């Protein structure tokens, strides 16, 4: 089997290229075997998430932008990725848990939910209860979930900057109801030094309880710091 050739504790280039090829081909079986095999070999979940799954999805986006893969292939890759994340789930629950809760939601009209799901998993991996509400979360639904579950943190995910007005009304509503609740912000929309940076800085100025995390590594530092 191809993965056995690559025995390092990180994701090797050969493993990544094989995974990408199989993901684009829609070969769920091979992708699942490859992920499970790497985990059995002791590769960390973080490496699987970032260096395999996320890296491959970013590449799918680049190929789609260049018309090198179809929209259907992109949808298939997303569905395969979500299946793989679901298969990893039992390992997340194996960790001892604290009485801390995080709710992660994509803002209204935001359909990119894989990153948000990974973030909720990451909380889980660090002993929190991480609830991912998925794509396009209605503000009223989020508010009632906050009331019900009384989370320690709410994380909002946004990949497309044009969804900013929806984020703004969601933030205003959360702030009105729960002014001291700690809020995390993340997603591709805020990356880089241009418009995304300006947007996140303006929002953090307006809402002092809002913290931006550029990556899972930054989030990990926060989660392990105390
Ligand atoms: C898969 C995909 C889709 C799927 C999503 C399916 C799903 N189930 O999620 C579908 C088909 C729905 C889709 C639709 C569209 N997409 Co799209 N999509 C992608 C793609 C290829 C991968 C996204 C992904 O899964 N990334 C992997 C995850 C793990 O990474 P991530 O989201 O960045 O998340 C990480 C961090 O950002 C961070 N993070 C994320 N959220 C949060 C939250 C918190 C609190 C924290 C702390 C951290 C954090 O942690 C995560 C883990 O490290 C990207 C390419 C890319 N570069 O991302 C394009 C991409 C984002 N899409 C793009 C576009 C244009 C669209 C459409 C507008 C296309 C269209 N014309 O219809 C629509 C818009 C839909 C909408 N309104 O949301 C563009 C956006 C370009 C831009 N200028 O903004 C991209 C970049 C593709 C490209 N190269 O052009 N897409």
PDB file of C-alpha atoms and ligand atoms in Angstrom:
ATOM      1  CA  UNK A   1       0.000   0.000   0.000  1.00  0.00           C
ATOM      2  CA  UNK A   2       1.349   3.426  -0.950  1.00  0.00           C
ATOM      3  CA  UNK A   3       1.197   4.998   2.531  1.00  0.00           C
ATOM      4  CA  UNK A   4       3.494   2.350   4.018  1.00  0.00           C
ATOM      5  CA  UNK A   5       6.359   3.788   1.972  1.00  0.00           C
ATOM      6  CA  UNK A   6       6.182   6.979   3.938  1.00  0.00           C
ATOM      7  CA  UNK A   7       7.015   6.210   7.550  1.00  0.00           C
ATOM      8  CA  UNK A   8       7.954   9.609   9.016  1.00  0.00           C
ATOM      9  CA  UNK A   9       5.880  11.074  11.862  1.00  0.00           C
ATOM     10  CA  UNK A  10       4.712  13.936   9.627  1.00  0.00           C
ATOM     11  CA  UNK A  11       2.832  13.935   6.331  1.00  0.00           C
ATOM     12  CA  UNK A  12       5.371  13.249   3.610  1.00  0.00           C
ATOM     13  CA  UNK A  13       5.108  14.812   0.164  1.00  0.00           C
ATOM     14  CA  UNK A  14       4.419  11.469  -1.474  1.00  0.00           C
ATOM     15  CA  UNK A  15       1.571  10.805   0.944  1.00  0.00           C
ATOM     16  CA  UNK A  16       0.109  14.267   0.298  1.00  0.00           C
ATOM     17  CA  UNK A  17       0.297  13.933  -3.498  1.00  0.00           C
ATOM     18  CA  UNK A  18      -1.329  10.493  -3.379  1.00  0.00           C
ATOM     19  CA  UNK A  19      -4.079  11.841  -1.125  1.00  0.00           C
ATOM     20  CA  UNK A  20      -4.744  14.813  -3.422  1.00  0.00           C
ATOM     21  CA  UNK A  21      -4.920  12.573  -6.486  1.00  0.00           C
ATOM     22  CA  UNK A  22      -7.361  10.188  -4.781  1.00  0.00           C
ATOM     23  CA  UNK A  23      -9.422  13.076  -3.382  1.00  0.00           C
ATOM     24  CA  UNK A  24      -9.821  14.565  -6.845  1.00  0.00           C
ATOM     25  CA  UNK A  25     -10.716  11.150  -8.219  1.00  0.00           C
ATOM     26  CA  UNK A  26     -13.394  10.805  -5.533  1.00  0.00           C
ATOM     27  CA  UNK A  27     -11.755   7.654  -4.164  1.00  0.00           C
ATOM     28  CA  UNK A  28     -13.145   7.878  -0.620  1.00  0.00           C
ATOM     29  CA  UNK A  29     -11.970   4.419   0.293  1.00  0.00           C
ATOM     30  CA  UNK A  30      -8.322   5.130  -0.505  1.00  0.00           C
ATOM     31  CA  UNK A  31      -8.412   8.546   1.201  1.00  0.00           C
ATOM     32  CA  UNK A  32      -9.942   7.036   4.340  1.00  0.00           C
ATOM     33  CA  UNK A  33      -7.348   4.239   4.454  1.00  0.00           C
ATOM     34  CA  UNK A  34      -4.571   6.731   3.995  1.00  0.00           C
ATOM     35  CA  UNK A  35      -5.772   8.968   6.840  1.00  0.00           C
ATOM     36  CA  UNK A  36      -6.354   6.082   9.243  1.00  0.00           C
ATOM     37  CA  UNK A  37      -2.987   4.553   8.379  1.00  0.00           C
ATOM     38  CA  UNK A  38      -1.148   7.811   9.082  1.00  0.00           C
ATOM     39  CA  UNK A  39      -2.945   8.173  12.435  1.00  0.00           C
ATOM     40  CA  UNK A  40      -2.043   4.577  13.346  1.00  0.00           C
ATOM     41  CA  UNK A  41       1.575   5.389  12.533  1.00  0.00           C
ATOM     42  CA  UNK A  42       1.525   8.189  15.088  1.00  0.00           C
ATOM     43  CA  UNK A  43       1.084  11.249  12.870  1.00  0.00           C
ATOM     44  CA  UNK A  44      -0.706  13.890  14.962  1.00  0.00           C
ATOM     45  CA  UNK A  45      -4.276  14.877  14.264  1.00  0.00           C
ATOM     46  CA  UNK A  46      -3.073  18.439  13.773  1.00  0.00           C
ATOM     47  CA  UNK A  47      -0.723  17.342  10.988  1.00  0.00           C
ATOM     48  CA  UNK A  48      -3.491  15.309   9.351  1.00  0.00           C
ATOM     49  CA  UNK A  49      -5.851  18.279   9.528  1.00  0.00           C
ATOM     50  CA  UNK A  50      -3.437  20.955   8.343  1.00  0.00           C
ATOM     51  CA  UNK A  51      -0.815  19.250   6.186  1.00  0.00           C
ATOM     52  CA  UNK A  52      -3.116  16.790   4.470  1.00  0.00           C
ATOM     53  CA  UNK A  53      -6.785  17.759   4.597  1.00  0.00           C
ATOM     54  CA  UNK A  54      -6.540  21.567   4.630  1.00  0.00           C
ATOM     55  CA  UNK A  55      -3.599  21.708   2.235  1.00  0.00           C
ATOM     56  CA  UNK A  56      -5.485  19.503  -0.241  1.00  0.00           C
ATOM     57  CA  UNK A  57      -8.669  21.608  -0.013  1.00  0.00           C
ATOM     58  CA  UNK A  58      -6.705  24.817  -0.625  1.00  0.00           C
ATOM     59  CA  UNK A  59      -5.186  23.153  -3.677  1.00  0.00           C
ATOM     60  CA  UNK A  60      -8.640  22.089  -4.872  1.00  0.00           C
ATOM     61  CA  UNK A  61      -9.602  25.798  -4.687  1.00  0.00           C
ATOM     62  CA  UNK A  62      -6.571  26.834  -6.719  1.00  0.00           C
ATOM     63  CA  UNK A  63      -7.301  24.177  -9.360  1.00  0.00           C
ATOM     64  CA  UNK A  64     -10.967  25.203  -9.475  1.00  0.00           C
ATOM     65  CA  UNK A  65      -9.979  28.866  -9.920  1.00  0.00           C
ATOM     66  CA  UNK A  66      -7.815  27.835 -12.909  1.00  0.00           C
ATOM     67  CA  UNK A  67     -10.613  25.728 -14.370  1.00  0.00           C
ATOM     68  CA  UNK A  68      -8.432  22.668 -13.913  1.00  0.00           C
ATOM     69  CA  UNK A  69     -11.125  20.853 -11.925  1.00  0.00           C
ATOM     70  CA  UNK A  70     -14.893  21.040 -12.249  1.00  0.00           C
ATOM     71  CA  UNK A  71     -17.365  22.403  -9.708  1.00  0.00           C
ATOM     72  CA  UNK A  72     -18.628  18.829  -9.322  1.00  0.00           C
ATOM     73  CA  UNK A  73     -15.106  17.635  -8.448  1.00  0.00           C
ATOM     74  CA  UNK A  74     -14.838  20.402  -5.840  1.00  0.00           C
ATOM     75  CA  UNK A  75     -18.172  19.340  -4.327  1.00  0.00           C
ATOM     76  CA  UNK A  76     -17.033  15.701  -4.316  1.00  0.00           C
ATOM     77  CA  UNK A  77     -13.772  16.654  -2.583  1.00  0.00           C
ATOM     78  CA  UNK A  78     -15.744  18.598   0.073  1.00  0.00           C
ATOM     79  CA  UNK A  79     -18.082  15.663   0.682  1.00  0.00           C
ATOM     80  CA  UNK A  80     -15.149  13.238   0.935  1.00  0.00           C
ATOM     81  CA  UNK A  81     -13.370  15.570   3.355  1.00  0.00           C
ATOM     82  CA  UNK A  82     -16.421  15.810   5.604  1.00  0.00           C
ATOM     83  CA  UNK A  83     -16.705  12.024   5.606  1.00  0.00           C
ATOM     84  CA  UNK A  84     -13.070  11.708   6.683  1.00  0.00           C
ATOM     85  CA  UNK A  85     -13.535  14.250   9.467  1.00  0.00           C
ATOM     86  CA  UNK A  86     -16.507  12.237  10.725  1.00  0.00           C
ATOM     87  CA  UNK A  87     -14.389   9.083  10.784  1.00  0.00           C
ATOM     88  CA  UNK A  88     -11.765  10.790  12.940  1.00  0.00           C
ATOM     89  CA  UNK A  89     -14.393  11.742  15.517  1.00  0.00           C
ATOM     90  CA  UNK A  90     -14.017   8.796  17.935  1.00  0.00           C
ATOM     91  CA  UNK A  91     -10.389   9.786  18.547  1.00  0.00           C
ATOM     92  CA  UNK A  92     -11.436  13.301  19.565  1.00  0.00           C
ATOM     93  CA  UNK A  93     -13.752  11.971  22.250  1.00  0.00           C
ATOM     94  CA  UNK A  94     -11.017   9.714  23.628  1.00  0.00           C
ATOM     95  CA  UNK A  95      -9.424  12.753  25.336  1.00  0.00           C
ATOM     96  CA  UNK A  96     -10.338  13.580  28.963  1.00  0.00           C
ATOM     97  CA  UNK A  97     -12.843  16.442  28.966  1.00  0.00           C
ATOM     98  CA  UNK A  98     -13.180  19.592  31.072  1.00  0.00           C
ATOM     99  CA  UNK A  99     -16.349  21.498  31.768  1.00  0.00           C
ATOM    100  CA  UNK A 100     -15.684  24.029  28.999  1.00  0.00           C
ATOM    101  CA  UNK A 101     -17.853  24.597  25.952  1.00  0.00           C
ATOM    102  CA  UNK A 102     -17.265  26.268  22.598  1.00  0.00           C
ATOM    103  CA  UNK A 103     -19.880  26.833  19.920  1.00  0.00           C
ATOM    104  CA  UNK A 104     -18.552  27.408  16.407  1.00  0.00           C
ATOM    105  CA  UNK A 105     -20.793  28.734  13.639  1.00  0.00           C
ATOM    106  CA  UNK A 106     -20.460  29.996  10.093  1.00  0.00           C
ATOM    107  CA  UNK A 107     -22.049  33.403   9.675  1.00  0.00           C
ATOM    108  CA  UNK A 108     -25.293  33.680   7.671  1.00  0.00           C
ATOM    109  CA  UNK A 109     -24.793  33.001   3.911  1.00  0.00           C
ATOM    110  CA  UNK A 110     -21.398  31.418   4.548  1.00  0.00           C
ATOM    111  CA  UNK A 111     -21.314  27.898   3.081  1.00  0.00           C
ATOM    112  CA  UNK A 112     -17.672  27.055   3.744  1.00  0.00           C
ATOM    113  CA  UNK A 113     -18.043  24.874   6.819  1.00  0.00           C
ATOM    114  CA  UNK A 114     -15.013  22.553   6.800  1.00  0.00           C
ATOM    115  CA  UNK A 115     -12.752  25.047   8.596  1.00  0.00           C
ATOM    116  CA  UNK A 116     -15.386  25.745  11.280  1.00  0.00           C
ATOM    117  CA  UNK A 117     -15.822  22.043  11.811  1.00  0.00           C
ATOM    118  CA  UNK A 118     -12.061  21.554  12.186  1.00  0.00           C
ATOM    119  CA  UNK A 119     -11.986  24.343  14.771  1.00  0.00           C
ATOM    120  CA  UNK A 120     -14.757  22.673  16.830  1.00  0.00           C
ATOM    121  CA  UNK A 121     -12.835  19.378  16.564  1.00  0.00           C
ATOM    122  CA  UNK A 122      -9.727  21.136  17.763  1.00  0.00           C
ATOM    123  CA  UNK A 123     -11.504  22.376  20.886  1.00  0.00           C
ATOM    124  CA  UNK A 124     -12.648  18.792  21.418  1.00  0.00           C
ATOM    125  CA  UNK A 125      -9.101  17.514  20.990  1.00  0.00           C
ATOM    126  CA  UNK A 126      -8.014  19.877  23.761  1.00  0.00           C
ATOM    127  CA  UNK A 127     -10.634  18.617  26.180  1.00  0.00           C
ATOM    128  CA  UNK A 128     -13.394  21.144  25.502  1.00  0.00           C
ATOM    129  CA  UNK A 129     -16.878  20.318  24.273  1.00  0.00           C
ATOM    130  CA  UNK A 130     -16.850  21.738  20.744  1.00  0.00           C
ATOM    131  CA  UNK A 131     -20.176  22.181  18.967  1.00  0.00           C
ATOM    132  CA  UNK A 132     -20.121  23.028  15.275  1.00  0.00           C
ATOM    133  CA  UNK A 133     -23.366  24.483  13.950  1.00  0.00           C
ATOM    134  CA  UNK A 134     -22.133  24.295  10.349  1.00  0.00           C
ATOM    135  CA  UNK A 135     -22.804  26.498   7.352  1.00  0.00           C
ATOM    136  CA  UNK A 136     -25.113  29.500   7.113  1.00  0.00           C
ATOM    137  CA  UNK A 137     -26.164  29.635  10.769  1.00  0.00           C
ATOM    138  CA  UNK A 138     -29.169  31.912  11.349  1.00  0.00           C
ATOM    139  CA  UNK A 139     -28.444  34.508  14.037  1.00  0.00           C
ATOM    140  CA  UNK A 140     -31.609  33.710  16.012  1.00  0.00           C
ATOM    141  CA  UNK A 141     -30.676  30.010  16.092  1.00  0.00           C
ATOM    142  CA  UNK A 142     -27.196  30.806  17.363  1.00  0.00           C
ATOM    143  CA  UNK A 143     -28.570  33.119  20.047  1.00  0.00           C
ATOM    144  CA  UNK A 144     -30.951  30.484  21.365  1.00  0.00           C
ATOM    145  CA  UNK A 145     -28.164  27.864  21.356  1.00  0.00           C
ATOM    146  CA  UNK A 146     -25.989  30.246  23.388  1.00  0.00           C
ATOM    147  CA  UNK A 147     -28.831  30.699  25.870  1.00  0.00           C
ATOM    148  CA  UNK A 148     -29.325  26.937  26.103  1.00  0.00           C
ATOM    149  CA  UNK A 149     -25.696  25.784  26.331  1.00  0.00           C
ATOM    150  CA  UNK A 150     -24.068  28.740  28.075  1.00  0.00           C
ATOM    151  CA  UNK A 151     -20.741  28.391  26.210  1.00  0.00           C
ATOM    152  CA  UNK A 152     -17.401  29.770  27.423  1.00  0.00           C
ATOM    153  CA  UNK A 153     -16.543  30.832  23.889  1.00  0.00           C
ATOM    154  CA  UNK A 154     -18.395  31.389  20.620  1.00  0.00           C
ATOM    155  CA  UNK A 155     -16.343  31.204  17.421  1.00  0.00           C
ATOM    156  CA  UNK A 156     -17.507  32.712  14.152  1.00  0.00           C
ATOM    157  CA  UNK A 157     -16.157  31.548  10.815  1.00  0.00           C
ATOM    158  CA  UNK A 158     -16.194  33.507   7.570  1.00  0.00           C
ATOM    159  CA  UNK A 159     -14.429  32.644   4.309  1.00  0.00           C
ATOM    160  CA  UNK A 160     -15.882  35.314   2.032  1.00  0.00           C
ATOM    161  CA  UNK A 161     -15.420  38.971   2.821  1.00  0.00           C
ATOM    162  CA  UNK A 162     -18.656  39.889   1.059  1.00  0.00           C
ATOM    163  CA  UNK A 163     -20.476  38.211   3.962  1.00  0.00           C
ATOM    164  CA  UNK A 164     -19.234  40.923   6.311  1.00  0.00           C
ATOM    165  CA  UNK A 165     -22.663  42.628   6.662  1.00  0.00           C
ATOM    166  CA  UNK A 166     -24.094  39.315   7.938  1.00  0.00           C
ATOM    167  CA  UNK A 167     -21.211  38.953  10.383  1.00  0.00           C
ATOM    168  CA  UNK A 168     -21.757  42.512  11.593  1.00  0.00           C
ATOM    169  CA  UNK A 169     -25.447  41.997  12.344  1.00  0.00           C
ATOM    170  CA  UNK A 170     -24.669  38.665  14.033  1.00  0.00           C
ATOM    171  CA  UNK A 171     -22.020  40.319  16.208  1.00  0.00           C
ATOM    172  CA  UNK A 172     -24.345  43.206  17.111  1.00  0.00           C
ATOM    173  CA  UNK A 173     -27.055  40.785  18.172  1.00  0.00           C
ATOM    174  CA  UNK A 174     -24.702  38.581  20.250  1.00  0.00           C
ATOM    175  CA  UNK A 175     -23.201  41.659  21.865  1.00  0.00           C
ATOM    176  CA  UNK A 176     -26.635  43.007  22.763  1.00  0.00           C
ATOM    177  CA  UNK A 177     -27.683  39.742  24.445  1.00  0.00           C
ATOM    178  CA  UNK A 178     -24.337  38.572  25.874  1.00  0.00           C
ATOM    179  CA  UNK A 179     -22.028  41.597  26.215  1.00  0.00           C
ATOM    180  CA  UNK A 180     -19.294  39.768  28.172  1.00  0.00           C
ATOM    181  CA  UNK A 181     -19.194  36.544  26.150  1.00  0.00           C
ATOM    182  CA  UNK A 182     -15.761  35.785  24.706  1.00  0.00           C
ATOM    183  CA  UNK A 183     -15.896  35.727  20.896  1.00  0.00           C
ATOM    184  CA  UNK A 184     -13.383  34.193  18.494  1.00  0.00           C
ATOM    185  CA  UNK A 185     -13.108  35.082  14.858  1.00  0.00           C
ATOM    186  CA  UNK A 186     -11.420  33.168  12.049  1.00  0.00           C
ATOM    187  CA  UNK A 187     -11.529  32.063   8.431  1.00  0.00           C
ATOM    188  CA  UNK A 188     -10.039  32.833   5.081  1.00  0.00           C
ATOM    189  CA  UNK A 189     -11.858  36.179   4.758  1.00  0.00           C
ATOM    190  CA  UNK A 190      -9.581  37.730   7.395  1.00  0.00           C
ATOM    191  CA  UNK A 191      -6.244  36.351   6.207  1.00  0.00           C
ATOM    192  CA  UNK A 192      -3.470  38.433   4.701  1.00  0.00           C
ATOM    193  CA  UNK A 193      -2.609  42.086   5.106  1.00  0.00           C
ATOM    194  CA  UNK A 194      -5.247  43.698   2.895  1.00  0.00           C
ATOM    195  CA  UNK A 195      -8.998  44.125   3.229  1.00  0.00           C
ATOM    196  CA  UNK A 196      -9.306  41.094   5.529  1.00  0.00           C
ATOM    197  CA  UNK A 197      -6.879  42.567   8.027  1.00  0.00           C
ATOM    198  CA  UNK A 198      -8.643  45.923   7.959  1.00  0.00           C
ATOM    199  CA  UNK A 199     -12.019  44.250   8.510  1.00  0.00           C
ATOM    200  CA  UNK A 200     -10.875  42.201  11.497  1.00  0.00           C
ATOM    201  CA  UNK A 201      -9.113  45.178  13.077  1.00  0.00           C
ATOM    202  CA  UNK A 202     -12.195  47.374  12.760  1.00  0.00           C
ATOM    203  CA  UNK A 203     -14.369  44.679  14.293  1.00  0.00           C
ATOM    204  CA  UNK A 204     -11.984  44.018  17.178  1.00  0.00           C
ATOM    205  CA  UNK A 205     -11.907  47.723  17.937  1.00  0.00           C
ATOM    206  CA  UNK A 206     -15.698  47.805  18.073  1.00  0.00           C
ATOM    207  CA  UNK A 207     -15.983  44.576  20.088  1.00  0.00           C
ATOM    208  CA  UNK A 208     -13.153  44.280  22.652  1.00  0.00           C
ATOM    209  CA  UNK A 209     -14.282  40.744  23.554  1.00  0.00           C
ATOM    210  CA  UNK A 210     -13.514  39.610  19.973  1.00  0.00           C
ATOM    211  CA  UNK A 211     -10.223  37.773  19.368  1.00  0.00           C
ATOM    212  CA  UNK A 212      -8.918  36.827  15.935  1.00  0.00           C
ATOM    213  CA  UNK A 213      -6.945  33.613  15.334  1.00  0.00           C
ATOM    214  CA  UNK A 214      -5.037  33.300  12.082  1.00  0.00           C
ATOM    215  CA  UNK A 215      -4.522  29.550  12.339  1.00  0.00           C
ATOM    216  CA  UNK A 216      -5.109  26.387  14.320  1.00  0.00           C
ATOM    217  CA  UNK A 217      -1.563  26.797  15.656  1.00  0.00           C
ATOM    218  CA  UNK A 218      -2.522  30.119  17.246  1.00  0.00           C
ATOM    219  CA  UNK A 219      -5.686  28.588  18.628  1.00  0.00           C
ATOM    220  CA  UNK A 220      -3.655  25.703  20.042  1.00  0.00           C
ATOM    221  CA  UNK A 221      -1.347  28.137  21.880  1.00  0.00           C
ATOM    222  CA  UNK A 222      -4.413  29.729  23.440  1.00  0.00           C
ATOM    223  CA  UNK A 223      -5.957  26.372  24.395  1.00  0.00           C
ATOM    224  CA  UNK A 224      -2.779  25.044  25.974  1.00  0.00           C
ATOM    225  CA  UNK A 225      -1.820  28.279  27.738  1.00  0.00           C
ATOM    226  CA  UNK A 226      -3.897  27.802  30.855  1.00  0.00           C
TER     227      UNK A 226
HETATM  228  C1  LIG B   1     -14.741  23.625  -0.671  1.00  0.00           C
HETATM  229  C2  LIG B   1     -15.003  25.033  -1.140  1.00  0.00           C
HETATM  230  C3  LIG B   1     -16.331  25.406  -1.369  1.00  0.00           C
HETATM  231  C4  LIG B   1     -17.518  24.518  -1.014  1.00  0.00           C
HETATM  232  C5  LIG B   1     -17.673  24.483   0.528  1.00  0.00           C
HETATM  233  C6  LIG B   1     -18.265  23.143   0.973  1.00  0.00           C
HETATM  234  C7  LIG B   1     -18.186  22.902   2.443  1.00  0.00           C
HETATM  235  N1  LIG B   1     -18.829  21.820   2.812  1.00  0.00           N
HETATM  236  O1  LIG B   1     -17.600  23.628   3.251  1.00  0.00           O
HETATM  237  C8  LIG B   1     -18.697  25.219  -1.772  1.00  0.00           C
HETATM  238  C9  LIG B   1     -18.968  24.465  -3.054  1.00  0.00           C
HETATM  239  C10 LIG B   1     -19.994  25.376  -0.980  1.00  0.00           C
HETATM  240  C11 LIG B   1     -18.083  26.577  -2.115  1.00  0.00           C
HETATM  241  C12 LIG B   1     -18.846  27.613  -2.574  1.00  0.00           C
HETATM  242  C13 LIG B   1     -18.326  28.838  -2.972  1.00  0.00           C
HETATM  243  N2  LIG B   1     -17.037  29.176  -3.047  1.00  0.00           N
HETATM  244 CO1  LIG B   1     -15.631  28.086  -2.300  1.00  0.00          CO
HETATM  245  N3  LIG B   1     -14.137  27.110  -1.829  1.00  0.00           N
HETATM  246  C14 LIG B   1     -13.922  25.928  -1.337  1.00  0.00           C
HETATM  247  C15 LIG B   1     -12.428  25.639  -1.131  1.00  0.00           C
HETATM  248  C16 LIG B   1     -11.949  24.845  -2.349  1.00  0.00           C
HETATM  249  C17 LIG B   1     -12.023  24.899   0.116  1.00  0.00           C
HETATM  250  C18 LIG B   1     -12.563  25.499   1.441  1.00  0.00           C
HETATM  251  C19 LIG B   1     -12.050  24.633   2.563  1.00  0.00           C
HETATM  252  O2  LIG B   1     -12.670  23.649   2.929  1.00  0.00           O
HETATM  253  N4  LIG B   1     -10.841  24.926   3.081  1.00  0.00           N
HETATM  254  C20 LIG B   1     -10.185  24.108   4.108  1.00  0.00           C
HETATM  255  C21 LIG B   1     -10.414  24.696   5.504  1.00  0.00           C
HETATM  256  C22 LIG B   1      -9.894  23.741   6.569  1.00  0.00           C
HETATM  257  O3  LIG B   1      -9.691  25.906   5.579  1.00  0.00           O
HETATM  258  P1  LIG B   1     -10.315  27.289   6.117  1.00  0.00           P
HETATM  259  O4  LIG B   1     -11.736  27.387   5.742  1.00  0.00           O
HETATM  260  O5  LIG B   1      -9.387  28.368   5.732  1.00  0.00           O
HETATM  261  O6  LIG B   1     -10.293  27.110   7.721  1.00  0.00           O
HETATM  262  C23 LIG B   1      -9.111  27.156   8.494  1.00  0.00           C
HETATM  263  C24 LIG B   1      -8.747  28.569   8.960  1.00  0.00           C
HETATM  264  O7  LIG B   1      -9.207  29.587   8.112  1.00  0.00           O
HETATM  265  C25 LIG B   1      -9.273  28.662  10.356  1.00  0.00           C
HETATM  266  N5  LIG B   1     -10.671  29.048  10.616  1.00  0.00           N
HETATM  267  C26 LIG B   1     -11.752  28.971   9.849  1.00  0.00           C
HETATM  268  N6  LIG B   1     -12.839  29.385  10.497  1.00  0.00           N
HETATM  269  C27 LIG B   1     -12.465  29.716  11.750  1.00  0.00           C
HETATM  270  C28 LIG B   1     -13.189  30.173  12.836  1.00  0.00           C
HETATM  271  C29 LIG B   1     -12.517  30.436  14.049  1.00  0.00           C
HETATM  272  C30 LIG B   1     -13.307  30.914  15.223  1.00  0.00           C
HETATM  273  C31 LIG B   1     -11.111  30.220  14.136  1.00  0.00           C
HETATM  274  C32 LIG B   1     -10.403  30.468  15.434  1.00  0.00           C
HETATM  275  C33 LIG B   1     -10.377  29.777  13.022  1.00  0.00           C
HETATM  276  C34 LIG B   1     -11.063  29.516  11.844  1.00  0.00           C
HETATM  277  O8  LIG B   1      -9.105  27.351  10.837  1.00  0.00           O
HETATM  278  C35 LIG B   1      -9.402  26.408   9.783  1.00  0.00           C
HETATM  279  C36 LIG B   1      -8.504  25.195  10.009  1.00  0.00           C
HETATM  280  O9  LIG B   1      -7.139  25.558   9.902  1.00  0.00           O
HETATM  281  C37 LIG B   1     -11.872  27.108  -1.094  1.00  0.00           C
HETATM  282  C38 LIG B   1     -10.377  27.223  -1.384  1.00  0.00           C
HETATM  283  C39 LIG B   1      -9.604  27.755  -0.168  1.00  0.00           C
HETATM  284  N7  LIG B   1      -8.447  28.296  -0.419  1.00  0.00           N
HETATM  285  O10 LIG B   1     -10.053  27.690   0.960  1.00  0.00           O
HETATM  286  C40 LIG B   1     -12.821  27.801  -2.060  1.00  0.00           C
HETATM  287  C41 LIG B   1     -13.051  29.321  -1.989  1.00  0.00           C
HETATM  288  C42 LIG B   1     -13.045  29.792  -0.538  1.00  0.00           C
HETATM  289  N8  LIG B   1     -14.380  29.496  -2.574  1.00  0.00           N
HETATM  290  C43 LIG B   1     -14.437  30.533  -3.321  1.00  0.00           C
HETATM  291  C44 LIG B   1     -15.618  30.980  -3.985  1.00  0.00           C
HETATM  292  C45 LIG B   1     -15.469  32.136  -4.948  1.00  0.00           C
HETATM  293  C46 LIG B   1     -16.858  30.334  -3.766  1.00  0.00           C
HETATM  294  C47 LIG B   1     -18.217  30.731  -4.347  1.00  0.00           C
HETATM  295  C48 LIG B   1     -18.499  32.242  -4.343  1.00  0.00           C
HETATM  296  C49 LIG B   1     -18.288  30.136  -5.758  1.00  0.00           C
HETATM  297  C50 LIG B   1     -19.551  30.460  -6.522  1.00  0.00           C
HETATM  298  N9  LIG B   1     -19.384  31.284  -7.531  1.00  0.00           N
HETATM  299  O11 LIG B   1     -20.599  29.995  -6.194  1.00  0.00           O
HETATM  300  C51 LIG B   1     -19.207  29.951  -3.448  1.00  0.00           C
HETATM  301  C52 LIG B   1     -19.697  30.803  -2.256  1.00  0.00           C
HETATM  302  C53 LIG B   1     -20.585  30.054  -1.303  1.00  0.00           C
HETATM  303  C54 LIG B   1     -20.877  30.824  -0.034  1.00  0.00           C
HETATM  304  N10 LIG B   1     -21.761  31.819  -0.086  1.00  0.00           N
HETATM  305  O12 LIG B   1     -20.307  30.559   1.008  1.00  0.00           O
HETATM  306  C55 LIG B   1     -13.115  31.291  -3.390  1.00  0.00           C
HETATM  307  C56 LIG B   1     -13.150  32.596  -2.563  1.00  0.00           C
HETATM  308  C57 LIG B   1     -12.364  33.686  -3.248  1.00  0.00           C
HETATM  309  C58 LIG B   1     -12.510  35.007  -2.552  1.00  0.00           C
HETATM  310  N11 LIG B   1     -12.059  36.012  -3.231  1.00  0.00           N
HETATM  311  O13 LIG B   1     -12.947  35.155  -1.452  1.00  0.00           O
HETATM  312  C59 LIG B   1     -12.114  30.216  -2.937  1.00  0.00           C
HETATM  313  C60 LIG B   1     -10.849  30.730  -2.191  1.00  0.00           C
HETATM  314  C61 LIG B   1     -11.671  29.393  -4.177  1.00  0.00           C
HETATM  315  C62 LIG B   1     -10.717  30.163  -5.069  1.00  0.00           C
HETATM  316  N12 LIG B   1      -9.471  29.811  -5.084  1.00  0.00           N
HETATM  317  O14 LIG B   1     -11.099  31.074  -5.734  1.00  0.00           O
HETATM  318  N13 LIG B   1     -16.774  26.578  -1.954  1.00  0.00           N
END
